[in-house]
Short mmCIF file of C-alpha atoms in Angstrom, two decimals:
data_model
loop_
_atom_site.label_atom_id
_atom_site.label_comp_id
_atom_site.label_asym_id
_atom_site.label_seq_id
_atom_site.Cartn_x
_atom_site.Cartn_y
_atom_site.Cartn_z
CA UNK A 1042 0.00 0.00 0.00
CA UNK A 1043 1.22 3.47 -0.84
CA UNK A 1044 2.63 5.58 1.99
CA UNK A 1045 0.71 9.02 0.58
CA UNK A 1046 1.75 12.21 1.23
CA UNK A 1047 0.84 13.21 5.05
CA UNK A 1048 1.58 16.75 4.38
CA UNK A 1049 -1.64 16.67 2.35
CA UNK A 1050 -3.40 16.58 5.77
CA UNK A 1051 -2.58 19.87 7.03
CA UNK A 1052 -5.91 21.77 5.95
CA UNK A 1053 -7.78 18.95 8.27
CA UNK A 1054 -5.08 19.74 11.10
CA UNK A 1055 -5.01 24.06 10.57
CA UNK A 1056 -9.02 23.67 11.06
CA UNK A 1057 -9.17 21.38 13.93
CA UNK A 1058 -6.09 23.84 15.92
CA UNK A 1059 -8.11 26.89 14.82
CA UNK A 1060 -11.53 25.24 15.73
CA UNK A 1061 -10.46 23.10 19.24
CA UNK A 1062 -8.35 26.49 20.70
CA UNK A 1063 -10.57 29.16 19.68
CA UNK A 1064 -13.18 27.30 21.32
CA UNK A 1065 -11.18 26.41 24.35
CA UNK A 1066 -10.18 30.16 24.52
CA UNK A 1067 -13.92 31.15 24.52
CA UNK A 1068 -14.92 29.23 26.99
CA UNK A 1069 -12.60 28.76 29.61
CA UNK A 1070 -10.50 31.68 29.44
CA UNK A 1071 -12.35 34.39 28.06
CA UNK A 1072 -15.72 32.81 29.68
CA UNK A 1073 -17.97 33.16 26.93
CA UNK A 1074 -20.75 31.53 26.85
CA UNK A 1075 -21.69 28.65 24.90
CA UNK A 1076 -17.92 29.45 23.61
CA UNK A 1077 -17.89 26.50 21.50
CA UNK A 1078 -20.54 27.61 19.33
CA UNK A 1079 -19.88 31.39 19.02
CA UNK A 1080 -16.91 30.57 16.76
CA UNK A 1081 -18.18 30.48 13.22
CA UNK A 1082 -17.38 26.99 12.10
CA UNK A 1083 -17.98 28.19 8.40
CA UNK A 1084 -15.11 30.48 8.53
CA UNK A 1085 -12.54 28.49 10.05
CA UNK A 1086 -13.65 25.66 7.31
CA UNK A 1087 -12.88 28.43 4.64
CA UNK A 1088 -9.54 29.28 6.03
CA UNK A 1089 -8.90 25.52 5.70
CA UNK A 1090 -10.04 25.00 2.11
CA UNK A 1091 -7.42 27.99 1.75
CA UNK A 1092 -4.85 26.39 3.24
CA UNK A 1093 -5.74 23.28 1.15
CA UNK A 1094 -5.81 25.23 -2.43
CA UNK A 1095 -2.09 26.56 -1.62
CA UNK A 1096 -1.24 22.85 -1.05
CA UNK A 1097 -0.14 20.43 -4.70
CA UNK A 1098 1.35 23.01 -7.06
CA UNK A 1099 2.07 20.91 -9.77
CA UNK A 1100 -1.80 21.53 -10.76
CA UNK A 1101 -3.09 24.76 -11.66
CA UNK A 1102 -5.85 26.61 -9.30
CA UNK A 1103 -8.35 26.32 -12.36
CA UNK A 1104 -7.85 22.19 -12.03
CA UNK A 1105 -8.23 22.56 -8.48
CA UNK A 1106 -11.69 23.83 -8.93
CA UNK A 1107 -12.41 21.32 -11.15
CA UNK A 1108 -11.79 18.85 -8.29
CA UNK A 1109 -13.24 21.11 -5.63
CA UNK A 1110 -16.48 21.25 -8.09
CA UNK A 1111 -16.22 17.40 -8.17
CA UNK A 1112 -16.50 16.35 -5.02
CA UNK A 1113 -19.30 19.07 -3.85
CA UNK A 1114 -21.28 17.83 -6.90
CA UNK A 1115 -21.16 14.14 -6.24
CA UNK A 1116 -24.20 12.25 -5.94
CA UNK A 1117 -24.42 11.50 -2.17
CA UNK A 1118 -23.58 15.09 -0.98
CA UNK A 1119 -26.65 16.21 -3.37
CA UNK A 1120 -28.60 14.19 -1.87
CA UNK A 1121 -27.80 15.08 1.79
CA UNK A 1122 -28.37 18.42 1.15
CA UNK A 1123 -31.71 18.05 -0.51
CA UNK A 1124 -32.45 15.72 3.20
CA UNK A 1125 -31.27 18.37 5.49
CA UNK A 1126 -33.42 20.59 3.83
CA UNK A 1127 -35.97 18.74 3.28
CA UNK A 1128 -35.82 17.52 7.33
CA UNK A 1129 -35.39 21.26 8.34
CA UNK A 1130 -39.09 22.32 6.44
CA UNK A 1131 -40.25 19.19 8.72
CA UNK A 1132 -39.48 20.47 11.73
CA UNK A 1133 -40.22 23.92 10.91
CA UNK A 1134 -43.85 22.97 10.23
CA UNK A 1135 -44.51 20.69 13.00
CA UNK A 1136 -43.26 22.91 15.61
CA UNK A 1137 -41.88 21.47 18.73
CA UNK A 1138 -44.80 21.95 21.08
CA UNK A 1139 -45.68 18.24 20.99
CA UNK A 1140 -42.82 17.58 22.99
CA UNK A 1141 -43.98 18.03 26.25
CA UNK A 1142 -47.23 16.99 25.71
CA UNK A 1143 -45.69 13.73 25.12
CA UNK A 1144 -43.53 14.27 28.69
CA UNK A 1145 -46.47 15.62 30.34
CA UNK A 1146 -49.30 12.69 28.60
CA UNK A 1147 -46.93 9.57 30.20
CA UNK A 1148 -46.25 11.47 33.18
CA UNK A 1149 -49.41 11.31 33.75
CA UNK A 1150 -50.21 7.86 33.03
CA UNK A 1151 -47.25 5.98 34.65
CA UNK A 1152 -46.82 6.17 38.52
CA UNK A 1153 -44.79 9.13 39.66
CA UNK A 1154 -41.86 6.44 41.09
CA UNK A 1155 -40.90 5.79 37.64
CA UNK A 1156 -41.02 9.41 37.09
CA UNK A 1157 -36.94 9.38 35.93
CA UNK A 1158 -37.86 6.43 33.48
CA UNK A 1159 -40.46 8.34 32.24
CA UNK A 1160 -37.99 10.95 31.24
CA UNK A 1161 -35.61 8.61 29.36
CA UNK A 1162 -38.56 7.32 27.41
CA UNK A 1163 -39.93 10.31 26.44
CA UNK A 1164 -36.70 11.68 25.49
CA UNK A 1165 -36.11 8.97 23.63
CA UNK A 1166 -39.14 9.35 21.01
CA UNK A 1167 -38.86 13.03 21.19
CA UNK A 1168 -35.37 13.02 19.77
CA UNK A 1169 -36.65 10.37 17.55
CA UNK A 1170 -39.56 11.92 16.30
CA UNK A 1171 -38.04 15.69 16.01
CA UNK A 1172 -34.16 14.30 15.03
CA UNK A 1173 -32.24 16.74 17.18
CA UNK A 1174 -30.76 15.66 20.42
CA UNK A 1175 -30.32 19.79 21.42
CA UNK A 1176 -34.15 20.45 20.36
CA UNK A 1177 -35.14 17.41 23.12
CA UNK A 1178 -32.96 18.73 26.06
CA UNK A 1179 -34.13 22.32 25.62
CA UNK A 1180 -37.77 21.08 25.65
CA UNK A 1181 -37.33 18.38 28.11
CA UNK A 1182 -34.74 19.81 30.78
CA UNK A 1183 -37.44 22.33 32.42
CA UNK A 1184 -39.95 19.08 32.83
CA UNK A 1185 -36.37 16.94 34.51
CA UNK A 1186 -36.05 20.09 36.95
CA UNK A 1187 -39.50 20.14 38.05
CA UNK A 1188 -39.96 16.21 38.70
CA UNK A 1189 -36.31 16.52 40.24
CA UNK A 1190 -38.16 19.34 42.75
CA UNK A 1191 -41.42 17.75 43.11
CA UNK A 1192 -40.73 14.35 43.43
CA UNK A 1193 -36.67 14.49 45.36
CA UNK A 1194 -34.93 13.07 42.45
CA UNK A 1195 -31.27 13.77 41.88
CA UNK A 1196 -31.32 16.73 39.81
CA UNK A 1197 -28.33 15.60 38.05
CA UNK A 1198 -29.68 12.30 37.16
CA UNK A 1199 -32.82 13.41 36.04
CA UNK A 1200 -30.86 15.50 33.66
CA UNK A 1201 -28.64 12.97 32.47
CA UNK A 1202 -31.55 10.86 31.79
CA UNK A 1203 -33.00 13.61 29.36
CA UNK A 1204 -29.33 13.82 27.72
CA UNK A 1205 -28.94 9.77 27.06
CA UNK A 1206 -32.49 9.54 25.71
CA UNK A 1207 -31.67 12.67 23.65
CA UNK A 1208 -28.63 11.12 22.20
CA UNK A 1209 -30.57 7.65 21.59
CA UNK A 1210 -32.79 9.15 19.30
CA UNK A 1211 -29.98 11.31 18.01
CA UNK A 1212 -28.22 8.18 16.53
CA UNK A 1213 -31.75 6.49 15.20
CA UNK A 1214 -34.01 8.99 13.76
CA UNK A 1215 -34.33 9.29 9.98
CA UNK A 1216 -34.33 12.72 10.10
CA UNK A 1217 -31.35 13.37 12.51
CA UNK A 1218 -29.04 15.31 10.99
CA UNK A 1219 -26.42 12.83 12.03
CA UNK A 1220 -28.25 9.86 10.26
CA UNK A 1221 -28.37 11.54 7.16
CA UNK A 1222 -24.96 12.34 6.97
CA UNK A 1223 -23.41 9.08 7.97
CA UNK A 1224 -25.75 7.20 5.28
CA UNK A 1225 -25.93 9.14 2.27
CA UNK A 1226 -21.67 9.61 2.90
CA UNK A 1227 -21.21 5.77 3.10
CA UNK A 1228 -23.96 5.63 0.40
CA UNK A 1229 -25.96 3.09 1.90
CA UNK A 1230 -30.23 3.35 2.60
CA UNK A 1231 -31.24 4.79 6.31
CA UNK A 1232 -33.71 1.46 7.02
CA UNK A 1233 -30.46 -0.81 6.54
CA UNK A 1234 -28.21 1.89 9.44
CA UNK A 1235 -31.37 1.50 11.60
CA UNK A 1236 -31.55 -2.02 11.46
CA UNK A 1237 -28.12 -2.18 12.30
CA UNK A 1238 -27.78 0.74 15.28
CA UNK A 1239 -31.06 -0.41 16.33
CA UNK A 1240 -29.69 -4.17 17.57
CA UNK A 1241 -26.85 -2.21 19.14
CA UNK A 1242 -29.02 1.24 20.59
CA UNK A 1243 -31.62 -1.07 21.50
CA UNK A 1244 -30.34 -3.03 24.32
CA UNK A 1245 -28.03 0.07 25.40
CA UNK A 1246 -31.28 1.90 26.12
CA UNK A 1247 -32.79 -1.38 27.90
CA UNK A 1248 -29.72 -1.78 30.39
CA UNK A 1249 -29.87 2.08 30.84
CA UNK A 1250 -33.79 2.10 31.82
CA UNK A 1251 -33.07 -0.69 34.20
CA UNK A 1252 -30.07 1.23 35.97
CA UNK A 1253 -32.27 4.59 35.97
CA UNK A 1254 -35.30 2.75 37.62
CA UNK A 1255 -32.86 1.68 40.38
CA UNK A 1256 -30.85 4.48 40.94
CA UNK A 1257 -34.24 6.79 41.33
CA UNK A 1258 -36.77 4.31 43.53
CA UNK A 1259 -34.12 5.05 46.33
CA UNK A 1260 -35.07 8.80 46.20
CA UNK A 1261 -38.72 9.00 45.29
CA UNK A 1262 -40.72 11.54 48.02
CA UNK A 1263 -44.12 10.40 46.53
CA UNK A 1264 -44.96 13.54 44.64
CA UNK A 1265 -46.38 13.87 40.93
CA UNK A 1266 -45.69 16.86 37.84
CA UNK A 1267 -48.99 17.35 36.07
CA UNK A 1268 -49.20 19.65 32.99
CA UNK A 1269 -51.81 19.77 29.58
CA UNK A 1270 -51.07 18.20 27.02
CA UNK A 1271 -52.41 17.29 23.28
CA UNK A 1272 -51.56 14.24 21.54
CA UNK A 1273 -53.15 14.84 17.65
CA UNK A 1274 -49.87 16.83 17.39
CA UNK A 1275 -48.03 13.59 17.97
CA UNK A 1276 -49.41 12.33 14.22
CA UNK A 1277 -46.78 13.40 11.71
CA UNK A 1278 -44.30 12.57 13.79
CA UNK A 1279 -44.92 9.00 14.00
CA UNK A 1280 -46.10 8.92 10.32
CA UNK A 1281 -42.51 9.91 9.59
CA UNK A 1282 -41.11 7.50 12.00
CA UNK A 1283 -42.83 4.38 10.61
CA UNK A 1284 -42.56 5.13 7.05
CA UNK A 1285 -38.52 5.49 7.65
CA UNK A 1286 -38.94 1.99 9.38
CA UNK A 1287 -41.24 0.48 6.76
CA UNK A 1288 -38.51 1.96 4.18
CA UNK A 1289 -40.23 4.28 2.24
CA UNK A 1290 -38.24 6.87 0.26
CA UNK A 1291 -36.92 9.30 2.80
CA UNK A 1292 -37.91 12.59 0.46
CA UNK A 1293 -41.87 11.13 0.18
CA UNK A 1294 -41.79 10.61 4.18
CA UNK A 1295 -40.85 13.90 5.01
CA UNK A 1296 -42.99 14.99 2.23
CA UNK A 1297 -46.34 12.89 4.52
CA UNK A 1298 -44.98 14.46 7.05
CA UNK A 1299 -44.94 18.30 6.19
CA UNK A 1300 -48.40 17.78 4.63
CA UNK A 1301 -49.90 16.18 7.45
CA UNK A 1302 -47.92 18.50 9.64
CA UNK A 1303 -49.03 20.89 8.01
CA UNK A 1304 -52.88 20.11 8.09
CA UNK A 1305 -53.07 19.28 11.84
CA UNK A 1306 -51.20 22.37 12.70
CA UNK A 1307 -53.52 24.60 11.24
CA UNK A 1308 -56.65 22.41 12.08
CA UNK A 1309 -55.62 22.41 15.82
CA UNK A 1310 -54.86 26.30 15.76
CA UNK A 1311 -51.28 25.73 16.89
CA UNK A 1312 -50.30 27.61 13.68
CA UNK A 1313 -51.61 30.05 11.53
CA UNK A 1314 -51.88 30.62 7.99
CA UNK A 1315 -50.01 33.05 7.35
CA UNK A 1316 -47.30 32.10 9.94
CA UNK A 1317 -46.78 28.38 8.18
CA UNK A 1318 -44.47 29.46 5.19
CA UNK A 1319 -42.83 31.72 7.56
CA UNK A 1320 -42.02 28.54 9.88
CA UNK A 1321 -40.92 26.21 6.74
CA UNK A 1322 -38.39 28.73 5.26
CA UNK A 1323 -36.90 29.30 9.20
CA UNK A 1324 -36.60 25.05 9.33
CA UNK A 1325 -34.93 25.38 6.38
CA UNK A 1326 -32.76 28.14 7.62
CA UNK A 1327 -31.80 25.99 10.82
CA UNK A 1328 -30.16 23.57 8.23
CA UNK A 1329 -28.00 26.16 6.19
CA UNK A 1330 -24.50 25.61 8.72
CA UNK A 1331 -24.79 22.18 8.40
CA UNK A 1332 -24.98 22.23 4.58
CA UNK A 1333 -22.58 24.70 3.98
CA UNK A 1334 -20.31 22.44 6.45
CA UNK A 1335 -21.09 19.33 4.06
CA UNK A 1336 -20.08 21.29 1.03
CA UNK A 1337 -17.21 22.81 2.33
CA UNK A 1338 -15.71 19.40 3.91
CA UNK A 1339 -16.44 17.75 0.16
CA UNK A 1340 -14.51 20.38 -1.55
CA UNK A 1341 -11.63 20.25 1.15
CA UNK A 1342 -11.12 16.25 1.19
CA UNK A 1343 -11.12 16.08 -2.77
CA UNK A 1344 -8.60 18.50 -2.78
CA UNK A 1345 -6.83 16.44 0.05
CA UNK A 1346 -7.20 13.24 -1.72
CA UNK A 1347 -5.76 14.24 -5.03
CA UNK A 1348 -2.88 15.09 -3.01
CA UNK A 1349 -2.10 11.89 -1.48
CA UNK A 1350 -3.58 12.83 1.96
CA UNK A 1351 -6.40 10.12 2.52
CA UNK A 1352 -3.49 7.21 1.38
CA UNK A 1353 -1.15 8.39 4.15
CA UNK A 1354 -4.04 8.26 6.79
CA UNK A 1355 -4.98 4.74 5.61
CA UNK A 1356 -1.49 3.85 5.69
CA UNK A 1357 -0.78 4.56 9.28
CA UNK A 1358 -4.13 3.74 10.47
CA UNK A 1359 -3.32 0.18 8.68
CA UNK A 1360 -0.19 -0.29 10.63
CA UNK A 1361 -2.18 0.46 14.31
CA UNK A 1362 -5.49 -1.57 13.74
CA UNK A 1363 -5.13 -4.99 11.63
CA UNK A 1364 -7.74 -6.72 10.20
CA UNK A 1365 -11.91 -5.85 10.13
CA UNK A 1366 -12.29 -5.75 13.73
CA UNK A 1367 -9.15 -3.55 14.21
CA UNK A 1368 -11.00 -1.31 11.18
CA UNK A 1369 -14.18 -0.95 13.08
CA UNK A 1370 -12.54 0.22 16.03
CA UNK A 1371 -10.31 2.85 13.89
CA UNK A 1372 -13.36 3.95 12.26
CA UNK A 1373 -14.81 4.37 15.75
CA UNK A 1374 -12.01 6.13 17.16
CA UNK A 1375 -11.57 8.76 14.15
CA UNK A 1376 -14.76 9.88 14.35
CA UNK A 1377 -14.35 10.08 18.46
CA UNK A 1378 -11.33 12.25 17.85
CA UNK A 1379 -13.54 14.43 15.46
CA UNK A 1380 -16.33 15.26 17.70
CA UNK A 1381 -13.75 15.68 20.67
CA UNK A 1382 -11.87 18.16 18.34
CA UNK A 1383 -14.98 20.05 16.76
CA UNK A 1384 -17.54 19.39 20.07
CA UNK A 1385 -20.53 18.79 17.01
CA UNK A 1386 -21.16 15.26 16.21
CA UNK A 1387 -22.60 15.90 12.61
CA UNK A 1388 -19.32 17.89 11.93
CA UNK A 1389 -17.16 15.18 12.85
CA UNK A 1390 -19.34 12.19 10.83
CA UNK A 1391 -18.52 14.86 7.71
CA UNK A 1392 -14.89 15.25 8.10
CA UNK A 1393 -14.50 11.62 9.07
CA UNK A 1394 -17.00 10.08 5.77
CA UNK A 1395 -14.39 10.18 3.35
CA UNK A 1396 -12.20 8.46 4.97
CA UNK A 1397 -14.20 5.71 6.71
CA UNK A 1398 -15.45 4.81 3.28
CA UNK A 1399 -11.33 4.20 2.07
CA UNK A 1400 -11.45 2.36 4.98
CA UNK A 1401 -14.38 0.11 4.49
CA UNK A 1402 -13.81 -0.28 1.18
CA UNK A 1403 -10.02 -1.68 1.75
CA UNK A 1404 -11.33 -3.37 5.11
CA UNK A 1405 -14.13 -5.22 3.77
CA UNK A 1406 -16.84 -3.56 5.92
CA UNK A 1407 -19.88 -2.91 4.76
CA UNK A 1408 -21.47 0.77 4.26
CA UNK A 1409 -24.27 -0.26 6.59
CA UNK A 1410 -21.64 -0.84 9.48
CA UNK A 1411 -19.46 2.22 8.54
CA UNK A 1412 -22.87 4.53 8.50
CA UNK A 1413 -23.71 2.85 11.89
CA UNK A 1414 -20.21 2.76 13.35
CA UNK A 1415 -19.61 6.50 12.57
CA UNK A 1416 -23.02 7.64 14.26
CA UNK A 1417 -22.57 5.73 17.57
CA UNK A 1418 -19.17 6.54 18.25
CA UNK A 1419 -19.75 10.21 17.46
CA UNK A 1420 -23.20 9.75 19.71
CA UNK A 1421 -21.01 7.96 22.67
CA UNK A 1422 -18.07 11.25 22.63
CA UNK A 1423 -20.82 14.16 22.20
CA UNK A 1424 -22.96 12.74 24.52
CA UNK A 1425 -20.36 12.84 27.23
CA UNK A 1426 -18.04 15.70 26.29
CA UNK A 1427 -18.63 18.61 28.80
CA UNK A 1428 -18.50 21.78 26.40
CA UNK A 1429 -20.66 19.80 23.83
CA UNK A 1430 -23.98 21.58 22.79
CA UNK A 1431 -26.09 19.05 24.85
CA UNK A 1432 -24.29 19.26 28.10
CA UNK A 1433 -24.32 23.12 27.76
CA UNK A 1434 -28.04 23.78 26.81
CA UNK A 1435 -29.04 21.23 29.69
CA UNK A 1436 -26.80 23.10 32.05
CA UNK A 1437 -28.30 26.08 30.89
CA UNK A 1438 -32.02 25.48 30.79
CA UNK A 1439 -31.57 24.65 34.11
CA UNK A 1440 -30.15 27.21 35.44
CA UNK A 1441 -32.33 29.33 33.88
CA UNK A 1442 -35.10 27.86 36.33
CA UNK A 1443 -32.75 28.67 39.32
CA UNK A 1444 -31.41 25.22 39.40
CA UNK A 1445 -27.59 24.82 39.33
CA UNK A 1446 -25.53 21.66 38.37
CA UNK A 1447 -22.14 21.00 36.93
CA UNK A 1448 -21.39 18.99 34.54
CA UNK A 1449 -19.39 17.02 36.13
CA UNK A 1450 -22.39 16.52 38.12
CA UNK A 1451 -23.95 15.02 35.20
CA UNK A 1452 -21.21 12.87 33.90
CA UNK A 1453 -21.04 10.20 36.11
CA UNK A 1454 -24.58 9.82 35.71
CA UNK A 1455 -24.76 9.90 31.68
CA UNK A 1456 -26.01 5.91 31.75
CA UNK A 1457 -26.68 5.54 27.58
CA UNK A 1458 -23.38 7.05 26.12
CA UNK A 1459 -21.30 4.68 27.92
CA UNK A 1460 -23.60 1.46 27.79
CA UNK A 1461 -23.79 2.16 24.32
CA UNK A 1462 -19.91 2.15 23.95
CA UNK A 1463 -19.54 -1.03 25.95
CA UNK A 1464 -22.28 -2.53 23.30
CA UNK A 1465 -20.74 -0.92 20.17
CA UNK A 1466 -17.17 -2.84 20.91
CA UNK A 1467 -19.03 -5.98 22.01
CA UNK A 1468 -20.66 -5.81 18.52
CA UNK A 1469 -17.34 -5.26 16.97
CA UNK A 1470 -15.19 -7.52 18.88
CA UNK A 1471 -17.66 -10.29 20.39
CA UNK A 1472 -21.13 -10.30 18.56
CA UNK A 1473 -20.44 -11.24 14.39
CA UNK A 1474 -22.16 -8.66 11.74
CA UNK A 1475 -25.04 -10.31 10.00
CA UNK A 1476 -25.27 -10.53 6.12
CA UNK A 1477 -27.51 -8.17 4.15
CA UNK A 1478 -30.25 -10.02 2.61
#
């Protein structure tokens, strides 16, 4: 195997330096606020596709372009973008108000012991349904801190609980922003990466439950949270999740979905007329980062890859991890050190999609396992990282209700992300990867 040229890797390495102290900076020293995200991940990705078109002169900056215009226009980054815009119309129409009608609805219906159970459940078909782990822990959090106050729970379980359901339906939904870019960069349908993260999210969620009921019994002061709630807004949501199981073409389920959306919102009131455009072009809006990100991250690695710079990381990761299983767990790893690096889990599944798919490719694993491999182990690291965008809104929305925790409060007590890493290597290491049929 060719040893590449490792100097071609420099743009990744300028944005990640730029990206990782800027935001450390920001945060820590300067105290910012939500640091992390106040640095505008857009520019430094320019400054690195810079750096990377001052890289190879033997070819000429018009060839470059060519190349650039290449990999933006390939087939599976089209179609990503078309999804994330497609997915941000969705939410925009639906509105998130469902949410806690779902919270309040079961917390109503199950006995307030299993209040904290309640919680991961609901967060786990909220972040499901709506396909943004961020979106369910701003929604969610207030409801944790009240049952926390009502009902003696550990505050900083109850929270953790709403952060590991959020990141379970992070890594499954159809519409997760996550999902869509793992599959359409390994080029492989969404029902196939669900069937596969679902055998491994599945019992991670099951083991977590069980530890939550235990943990919280032990604390329970015997009193209830009771708020309104209406379930018709519940509808499109679940039409969207069963035709993604069913496998129905992702663009005609989102398409049910913003119709039906659509017609309930404005039937029930929760929208009107006039307002419903408004809210499909802001969804859309929500999405423009993240497609910009994709486009700019396509036009960066081809650039890289002419340049020998994806042959040198294959090389060396080659010579650490032998054989499939070593593969899987490189895979897993480079996409860990991604989201560590960039603190945004969709980011890091983008910069890391070119090169898993060398990987599978000269591995012998299929895209189905790269999509899924890629998601959880980006899932696991942002669901634990403490300046990540969950742990800080959660922190936040808290303590914008007068309740104050740490996260390293919350760490300890994050159940799913590390049950779910345990799984992912047993299904790498222990548990053999079924055929496709």
């Amino acid at each position: 195997m060719k040893k590449g040229n490792a100097k071609a890797l420099l743009p990744i390495g300028v944005f990640l330096i730029l990206y990782l102290g800027l935001g450390l900076l920001f945060e820590y020293v300067l105290k910012i606020p939500m640091g992390f995200y106040n640095i505008p991940i857009v520019v430094v990705f320019l400054i690195a596709l810079l750096v990377a078109c001052f890289q190879n002169k033997a070819l000429k900056f018009d060839d470059k372009l060519i190349l650039m215009g290449k990999g933006v226009g390939d087939k599976n980054i089209i179609i990503m973008i078309l999804i994330f815009m497609t997915a941000g119309i969705f939410v925009g129409v639906v509105g998130r108000s469902s949410a806690q009608s779902v919270a309040y609805f079961l917390l109503d219906l199950i006995p307030a012991k299993f209040a904290v159970a309640v919680l991961f459940i609901v967060s786990c078909f909220v972040s499901i349904a709506m396909g943004t782990s961020v979106g369910t822990i701003t929604l969610i959090t207030p409801i944790a801190a009240a049952v926390s106050a009502a009902s003696g729970f550990d505050l900083a379980l109850c929270i953790a609980t709403v952060m590991g359901g959020a990141m379970f339906g992070d890594n499954l939904s159809f519409i997760s922003d996550t999902t869509i870019a793992a599959c359409n960069g390994q080029g492989c349908e969404m029902k196939d990466k669900f069937r596969e993260n679902f055998h491994i999210a599945f019992p991670a969620a099951l083991v977590t439950l069980a530890l939550i009921i235990v943990f919280s019994l032990s604390t329970y002061e015997g009193h209830a949270v009771v708020g309104e709630y209406n379930l018709i807004q519940i509808i499109p949501y679940l039409l969207v999740l069963l035709g993604g199981i069913i496998g129905i073409n992702v663009f005609i389920v989102l398409l049910i979905g913003i119709v039906s959306g659509a017609a309930i919102m404005l039937a029930t009131g929760a929208t009107a007329a006039t307002d419903l455009l408004s809210n499909m072009g802001s969804g859309a809006a929500g999405m423009f980062e993240t497609t910009m990100v994709a486009i700019l991250v396509a036009a960066i690695c081809a650039l890289i890859r002419e340049f020998g710079g994806f042959e040198a990381l294959l090389y060396g990761i080659k010579k650490v991890f032998k054989g499939k299983k070593g593969g899987q767990l490189g895979m897993g790893l480079l996409v860990g050190a991604m989201d560590i690096a960039t603190a945004n889990n969709t980011v890091a599944i983008v910069i890391a999609n070119p090169i898993a798919k060398e990987m599978a490719e000269d591995y012998g694993i299929s895209p189905r396992k790269t999509a899924s491999l890629l998601d959880s182990f980006s899932c696991v690291f942002q669901g634990i990282i403490p300046y990540g965008a969950q742990m800080l809104v959660a922190i936040s929305a808290a303590a914008e209700l007068g309740f104050n925790v740490s996260a390293f409060q919350i760490i300890p007590k994050l159940f799913y992300p590390f049950i779910l890493l345990i799984v992912s290597l047993l299904f790498i290491f222990v548990i053999p990867e079924k055929k496709a049929k």
